N, CA and C of each residue as an Amber inpcrd file, in Angstrom:
protein
   402
 211.6660000 -52.1140000  73.5080000 212.9650000 -52.5610000  73.4600000
 213.1390000 -53.3900000  74.8540000 213.8130000 -54.6880000  75.2280000
 214.0910000 -55.3370000  76.1350000 214.9380000 -54.2150000  76.9710000
 214.5770000 -54.8000000  78.2890000 215.4290000 -53.9740000  79.3620000
 217.1730000 -54.2330000  79.0460000 217.3890000 -55.5660000  78.9020000
 218.9340000 -55.8800000  78.8800000 219.1790000 -55.6600000  77.6000000
 218.4870000 -54.9990000  76.6800000 219.4350000 -55.0940000  75.0720000
 219.0220000 -53.3000000  75.2340000 218.8550000 -52.2280000  76.5110000
 218.4710000 -51.1160000  75.9630000 220.0120000 -50.3980000  76.5880000
 220.1520000 -49.3010000  75.8220000 221.4910000 -48.2080000  76.2060000
 221.2380000 -47.6680000  77.6770000 221.8530000 -48.3490000  78.9500000
 222.5260000 -47.2960000  79.5910000 223.0760000 -46.0310000  79.7800000
 222.4930000 -45.3860000  79.9550000 223.5900000 -43.7390000  79.8150000
 224.1000000 -43.2670000  81.0990000 223.9890000 -44.0810000  82.1490000
 224.3600000 -44.0990000  83.3360000 224.5320000 -45.3950000  84.1100000
 225.9530000 -46.3570000  83.3380000 225.5520000 -47.8900000  84.2750000
 226.0730000 -48.0730000  85.6620000 225.0110000 -48.6730000  86.3980000
 225.2090000 -48.8920000  87.6380000 226.1910000 -50.3090000  87.7290000
 226.9160000 -50.3210000  89.0540000 227.5970000 -52.0290000  88.7870000
 228.1400000 -52.0330000  90.4580000 228.3560000 -52.8940000  90.4260000
 228.5620000 -53.7090000  91.8360000 229.3310000 -55.0440000  92.7090000
 230.3970000 -54.5270000  93.1540000 231.0110000 -55.9160000  93.6300000
 231.4560000 -55.9300000  94.3660000 231.7260000 -57.5170000  95.3450000
 232.2980000 -57.7920000  96.3160000 233.7510000 -57.4120000  96.3150000
 234.4390000 -57.1210000  97.8080000 235.2300000 -57.3500000  97.8500000
 235.6310000 -57.9050000  98.8950000 236.8920000 -58.6890000  99.2260000
 237.5400000 -59.1170000 100.4680000 238.2870000 -58.2330000 101.0780000
 238.2870000 -56.7830000 100.9100000 239.0720000 -55.8170000 101.4330000
 238.0870000 -55.7350000 102.4210000 239.2330000 -54.7280000 103.3480000
 237.6920000 -53.6600000 104.3100000 237.7840000 -52.5020000 103.5800000
 236.4230000 -51.6820000 103.9760000 236.2350000 -50.2670000 103.8800000
 237.7200000 -49.3990000 104.1320000 238.2090000 -49.5770000 105.4570000
 239.7550000 -48.7720000 105.5400000 241.0900000 -49.5470000 104.2180000
 240.6910000 -50.4700000 104.3270000 242.1870000 -51.2770000 103.2320000
 241.8700000 -50.1800000 101.9620000 240.1220000 -50.2950000 100.9010000
 239.9540000 -49.8560000 100.4670000 240.4090000 -48.4420000 100.2090000
 240.0730000 -47.4420000 100.7610000 240.4000000 -45.8260000 101.3630000
 241.6330000 -45.6540000 101.6780000 242.2500000 -46.1410000 102.1030000
 243.5000000 -46.1920000 102.3730000 244.1630000 -46.4850000 101.4530000
 244.1650000 -47.4990000 100.6580000 244.6880000 -47.7420000  98.7320000
 244.4230000 -46.1320000  97.6820000 243.2610000 -45.9060000  97.9950000
 242.4110000 -44.5700000  97.1470000 243.3590000 -43.2200000  97.8090000
 243.7270000 -43.2540000  98.4320000 244.4950000 -41.6420000  99.1160000
 245.9100000 -42.2760000  98.9880000 246.5380000 -43.2880000  98.6000000
 248.1310000 -43.1940000  98.3350000 247.8580000 -43.4720000  96.6230000
 247.3440000 -43.5780000  96.5880000 246.9660000 -43.2540000  94.5270000
 246.8260000 -41.9170000  94.4250000 245.7030000 -41.4710000  95.0530000
 245.3500000 -39.7950000  94.7470000 246.8650000 -39.0760000  95.0880000
 246.8420000 -39.7680000  95.6030000 248.9390000 -39.0400000  95.8130000
 250.3830000 -38.8940000  95.4660000 249.9570000 -40.4860000  94.5410000
 250.5870000 -40.7740000  93.2650000 250.6900000 -40.6760000  92.0090000
 248.9600000 -39.9300000  91.6270000 248.9990000 -39.7590000  90.1450000
 249.4410000 -38.1990000  90.2970000 249.4430000 -38.2830000  88.5430000
 250.1050000 -36.9430000  88.3720000 248.7620000 -36.3330000  87.8290000
 248.9700000 -35.7980000  87.0150000 247.8780000 -33.8160000  87.0200000
 246.9500000 -35.1130000  86.1020000 246.9320000 -36.0130000  85.4160000
 246.0170000 -36.3890000  84.3870000 244.5280000 -36.7470000  84.7850000
 244.7490000 -37.3290000  86.1000000 243.0660000 -37.5730000  87.3790000
 242.3110000 -37.4200000  89.0900000 241.7670000 -37.2480000  88.9710000
 241.1650000 -36.0100000  90.2740000 240.8470000 -36.8710000  91.1270000
 241.6000000 -37.9160000  91.8640000 239.9950000 -37.8590000  93.1540000
 239.9100000 -37.4320000  94.2850000 238.0040000 -37.2700000  95.0150000
 238.0600000 -36.7600000  95.6000000 237.1380000 -38.3110000  96.8220000
 237.8210000 -37.6410000  97.9040000 237.2580000 -38.8150000  99.0280000
 236.5170000 -38.5570000  99.8400000 235.5480000 -38.4680000 100.0230000
 234.7480000 -37.9780000 101.2470000 233.9640000 -39.2110000 101.6270000
 233.7860000 -39.5490000 103.0180000 233.4830000 -40.6070000 104.0070000
 233.9410000 -41.9300000 103.3310000 232.7780000 -42.2360000 103.2420000
 233.0340000 -43.6880000 102.3880000 232.5610000 -43.6790000 101.1070000
 232.6460000 -42.7050000  99.7470000 232.4830000 -42.2590000  98.5140000
 233.9050000 -42.0610000  97.7450000 234.0350000 -42.5030000  96.9200000
 235.2000000 -41.7130000  95.9130000 234.6600000 -41.4670000  94.4420000
 235.0890000 -40.0000000  94.2260000 235.1820000 -39.5890000  93.1450000
 236.0820000 -39.6690000  92.1750000 236.3250000 -40.1800000  91.2340000
 237.1220000 -40.3140000  89.8490000 236.5740000 -39.5920000  89.4630000
 237.7820000 -37.9610000  88.4970000 237.6720000 -37.5610000  87.8080000
 238.4900000 -37.2050000  86.6290000 239.0110000 -36.7270000  85.7850000
 239.8890000 -35.9710000  84.8740000 240.0440000 -34.9740000  85.3840000
 241.6540000 -34.5170000  84.8360000 241.4640000 -33.8220000  85.6040000
 241.6930000 -32.0650000  84.6610000 241.4570000 -30.8320000  85.4720000
 240.6110000 -29.6140000  84.8040000 241.5930000 -29.8150000  83.6390000
 242.6380000 -29.5190000  83.2850000 243.2930000 -29.2030000  81.9480000
 242.7460000 -30.6050000  81.1180000 242.5900000 -31.7210000  81.5640000
 242.3480000 -32.4930000  80.0960000 240.6300000 -32.7510000  80.3950000
 240.0870000 -32.1040000  81.2700000 238.6490000 -32.6050000  80.6760000
 237.7730000 -31.6770000  79.6690000 236.6220000 -32.2000000  79.3430000
 235.9890000 -32.4260000  78.5550000 234.2280000 -31.6450000  78.4570000
 233.6970000 -30.9070000  78.1120000 232.3690000 -30.9670000  78.6260000
 231.8840000 -32.5290000  78.8930000 232.1370000 -32.8870000  77.6680000
 231.6790000 -34.6600000  77.9410000 232.0090000 -35.6680000  78.5430000
 233.1500000 -35.6460000  79.3950000 234.1330000 -36.3300000  79.7050000
 233.5110000 -37.3510000  81.1730000 233.2970000 -38.2460000  80.8960000
 232.5420000 -39.3440000  82.3190000 233.3500000 -39.3700000  83.9830000
 232.7110000 -39.8080000  84.9470000 233.5120000 -39.5000000  85.9820000
 233.0520000 -40.9690000  86.2390000 233.6370000 -41.6200000  87.7670000
 233.3370000 -42.5060000  88.0880000 233.0150000 -41.8170000  90.0510000
 231.9670000 -43.0910000  89.9310000 231.6550000 -42.7870000  91.7640000
 231.3850000 -44.3270000  92.3300000 232.2180000 -44.3160000  93.5870000
 232.0340000 -45.6030000  93.8310000 231.8680000 -45.8720000  95.8040000
 230.7220000 -45.8460000  96.6330000 230.4280000 -46.0060000  97.1890000
 230.8280000 -47.8840000  97.9860000 231.1490000 -47.3940000  99.1640000
 231.8280000 -48.7600000  99.7800000 230.5760000 -48.8020000 101.2820000
 230.4020000 -49.7960000 100.6040000 229.5100000 -50.1050000 102.2890000
 229.5410000 -51.4940000 103.0510000 230.1860000 -51.5050000 104.3900000
 231.0260000 -52.5940000 104.7150000 230.1320000 -53.7170000 105.3800000
 230.2010000 -55.1020000 104.5670000 228.9290000 -56.4920000 105.0340000
 230.4540000 -56.8280000 106.4420000 229.8850000 -58.0190000 106.5320000
 230.3620000 -58.4960000 107.5820000 231.6330000 -59.1530000 107.4420000
 231.6870000 -59.6310000 106.1720000 233.1550000 -59.9450000 106.0520000
 234.1210000 -59.7020000 104.8160000 232.9190000 -58.8760000 104.4110000
 233.5270000 -58.2380000 102.7910000 233.1210000 -57.0620000 102.5250000
 233.1560000 -56.2760000 102.0150000 232.3150000 -54.9390000 101.4930000
 232.1430000 -54.8640000 100.0590000 231.2880000 -54.5070000  99.9270000
 230.1750000 -54.0240000  98.7970000 230.8090000 -52.7540000  97.8080000
 231.5210000 -53.0490000  96.8720000 231.6210000 -51.6040000  96.1330000
 230.5680000 -51.5810000  94.7280000 229.5670000 -50.3760000  95.0260000
 228.5780000 -49.9500000  94.1760000 229.0770000 -48.6500000  93.5000000
 229.2790000 -48.5160000  92.3920000 229.4730000 -47.7040000  91.3750000
 228.3220000 -46.9970000  89.9180000 228.9230000 -45.6460000  90.0690000
 228.1980000 -45.4490000  88.8550000 229.0850000 -44.8890000  87.6400000
 228.6080000 -45.3010000  86.9650000 229.9820000 -44.1770000  85.8310000
 229.2940000 -43.7190000  85.0910000 229.4540000 -41.9580000  84.3820000
 228.1310000 -41.7830000  83.7260000 228.8150000 -40.0490000  83.3550000
 228.5370000 -39.4490000  82.7140000 228.7580000 -38.0900000  82.4740000
 228.3620000 -36.9090000  83.7930000 228.8900000 -36.2000000  83.7570000
 229.0460000 -35.0070000  84.7100000 228.3410000 -34.3610000  84.6800000
 227.8340000 -34.2590000  86.5360000 226.8680000 -34.0590000  86.8070000
 225.9180000 -32.7630000  86.6900000 227.2700000 -32.0580000  86.4620000
 226.8390000 -30.3730000  86.3380000 225.9840000 -30.6110000  84.2710000
 226.6080000 -30.8380000  83.3490000 226.4850000 -31.3780000  82.2250000
 224.7350000 -32.0600000  82.3090000 224.9530000 -32.8440000  83.3800000
 223.6550000 -33.9720000  83.0360000 222.5330000 -32.7370000  83.5290000
 222.6470000 -32.3480000  84.7420000 221.9800000 -31.5900000  85.0530000
 221.2320000 -30.0660000  83.9370000 222.4310000 -29.4600000  83.4880000
 222.1420000 -28.9650000  82.6460000 221.1970000 -29.4010000  81.6890000
 221.5200000 -30.3520000  80.7460000 220.7610000 -31.4070000  80.1070000
 219.0150000 -31.4170000  80.2750000 219.2010000 -31.6480000  81.3260000
 217.9830000 -31.7470000  81.5430000 216.7530000 -30.4390000  82.1020000
 217.5240000 -29.6880000  82.6740000 217.3040000 -27.8500000  82.8220000
 216.8550000 -26.9900000  81.2040000 217.5880000 -27.8040000  80.2370000
 217.3460000 -26.9830000  79.1190000 215.9560000 -27.8670000  78.4870000
 216.1800000 -29.5680000  79.0130000 214.2260000 -30.0800000  78.1440000
 213.4000000 -29.2120000  79.0620000 213.4820000 -29.6920000  80.3350000
 211.9740000 -28.7500000  80.9310000 212.0890000 -27.5100000  80.3620000
 212.8290000 -26.2560000  80.2440000 212.6600000 -25.0520000  79.5620000
 211.8720000 -25.1090000  78.1450000 212.5400000 -26.0390000  77.5660000
 211.8740000 -25.9010000  75.8280000 210.5230000 -26.4670000  76.1550000
 210.2540000 -28.0200000  76.6240000 208.9830000 -28.4160000  76.7380000
 208.2420000 -27.7540000  77.8840000 208.7560000 -26.4590000  78.3910000
 207.7260000 -25.3870000  79.3120000 207.1840000 -24.1880000  78.2480000
 208.2530000 -23.1880000  77.4050000 207.8150000 -22.6980000  76.1970000
 206.7310000 -23.3260000  75.2580000 206.3280000 -24.6540000  74.5090000
 206.5520000 -25.0740000  73.6360000 204.9700000 -25.3470000  74.3050000
 205.0530000 -25.4700000  75.4920000 203.3340000 -26.1080000  76.1140000
 202.1820000 -24.2090000  76.4850000 203.7900000 -23.2380000  76.9680000
 202.6160000 -21.9140000  76.8000000 201.9050000 -21.3190000  76.0100000
 203.5090000 -20.9910000  74.3640000 202.9490000 -21.1260000  73.3900000
 201.8340000 -22.1070000  73.1540000 201.2430000 -23.5070000  73.5170000
 200.6510000 -24.2070000  72.5850000 199.1620000 -23.5980000  73.3750000
 199.2320000 -23.1880000  74.6810000 198.3320000 -22.1740000  75.4460000
 197.3630000 -20.9370000  75.0890000 198.6930000 -20.5550000  74.0050000
 198.1330000 -19.4100000  73.5220000 197.8990000 -19.1710000  72.1250000
 198.0240000 -20.3170000  71.2890000 198.0910000 -20.4870000  70.2670000
 196.1500000 -21.3760000  70.4050000 196.2660000 -21.9780000  71.3080000
 194.2300000 -22.4410000  71.6340000 193.9240000 -21.2200000  71.6890000
 193.7340000 -20.2460000  72.9160000 193.2230000 -19.5220000  72.9210000
 193.4530000 -18.3680000  71.8530000 194.2570000 -17.7040000  71.1150000
 193.3950000 -17.0790000  69.8030000 193.0020000 -17.8350000  68.7690000
 193.2100000 -19.0300000  69.5590000 192.3820000 -19.9490000  67.9810000
 190.7760000 -19.8550000  68.3360000 190.1220000 -19.7150000  69.2110000
 189.3320000 -19.7970000  69.9460000 188.8800000 -18.6060000  70.1840000
 189.2340000 -17.3510000  69.7880000 189.2360000 -16.0330000  69.4990000
 189.3630000 -15.8110000  68.5680000 189.5840000 -16.6620000  67.7930000
 189.4100000 -16.3190000  66.0230000 190.7120000 -15.0350000  65.7330000
 192.2800000 -15.0490000  66.2330000 192.7890000 -14.2890000  66.7400000
 194.3590000 -15.3170000  65.6050000 194.8560000 -14.3580000  64.8160000
 196.4870000 -15.1780000  64.0200000 197.4320000 -15.6910000  65.3230000
 197.0460000 -17.3370000  64.7540000 197.8040000 -18.1530000  65.5200000
 199.2300000 -18.4800000  64.9000000 199.9440000 -17.3850000  63.9730000
 201.0150000 -17.6010000  63.3430000 202.2360000 -17.3200000  64.0680000
 202.1300000 -16.7500000  64.8700000 203.5830000 -16.5540000  65.5320000
 203.8070000 -17.7680000  66.7020000 202.3420000 -18.1980000  67.4440000
 202.4910000 -19.4600000  67.9430000 202.8680000 -20.4940000  67.5120000
 202.2670000 -20.6090000  66.5670000 202.6790000 -21.4490000  65.6120000
 204.3420000 -22.2160000  65.4210000 204.8220000 -20.7700000  64.2130000
 205.7590000 -20.7530000  64.8520000 207.2220000 -20.6830000  65.6730000
 206.9920000 -20.3360000  66.9320000 207.3480000 -20.6520000  68.4420000
 207.5690000 -22.1120000  68.5220000 206.0120000 -22.4900000  68.3590000
 206.5700000 -23.9550000  69.0980000 207.0060000 -24.9510000  68.0520000
 207.1530000 -24.5990000  66.6750000 207.6780000 -25.3100000  65.7750000
 209.3050000 -24.8750000  66.1700000 209.8010000 -23.6840000  66.0970000
 211.1910000 -23.6200000  66.4260000 211.7760000 -24.4760000  67.4890000
 210.7460000 -24.2480000  69.2210000 211.0380000 -25.1910000  69.5200000
 211.3170000 -26.6130000  69.8180000 210.1700000 -27.4430000  68.8650000
 210.4150000 -28.8040000  68.5280000 211.3720000 -29.4600000  67.8520000
 212.0170000 -28.0820000  66.9170000 213.5020000 -27.8670000  65.8180000
 214.9250000 -28.2560000  66.8450000 214.6860000 -26.7110000  68.2800000
 215.4590000 -26.4520000  69.3570000 215.3450000 -28.1540000  70.2220000
 214.4120000 -28.4260000  70.1940000 214.4700000 -29.6840000  71.4250000
 215.3500000 -30.9300000  70.4740000 214.9220000 -31.1720000  69.0610000
 215.5370000 -32.3560000  68.2790000 217.1300000 -31.9340000  68.3230000
């Protein structure tokens, strides 16, 4: 698949702004105070995090992270749009656990096979890990 036609799970973008970092942060602070209960904004140094409120947030709700970099006469705004970080970490953790269990039972199956013992349980667990992964 060509890179320009691939699906980005966590798309990144970069935009140039004529406003200064201080002006953008000040606008974000006023926006934060004006927002009702639908959205949340976290401001940490030159980073802005946009979330749905806890009442509206689902496990699949996205977030937006903006990083502000000051240049000579303009500001570079780097953005990352993607799933909640906790969900992303949990997803990767589960993949590693399933892959690790598959490899452990594959080694056990090979050991049992080389000792001429039954490998039925090992193959069943390996098959279950493949089904669970899919």
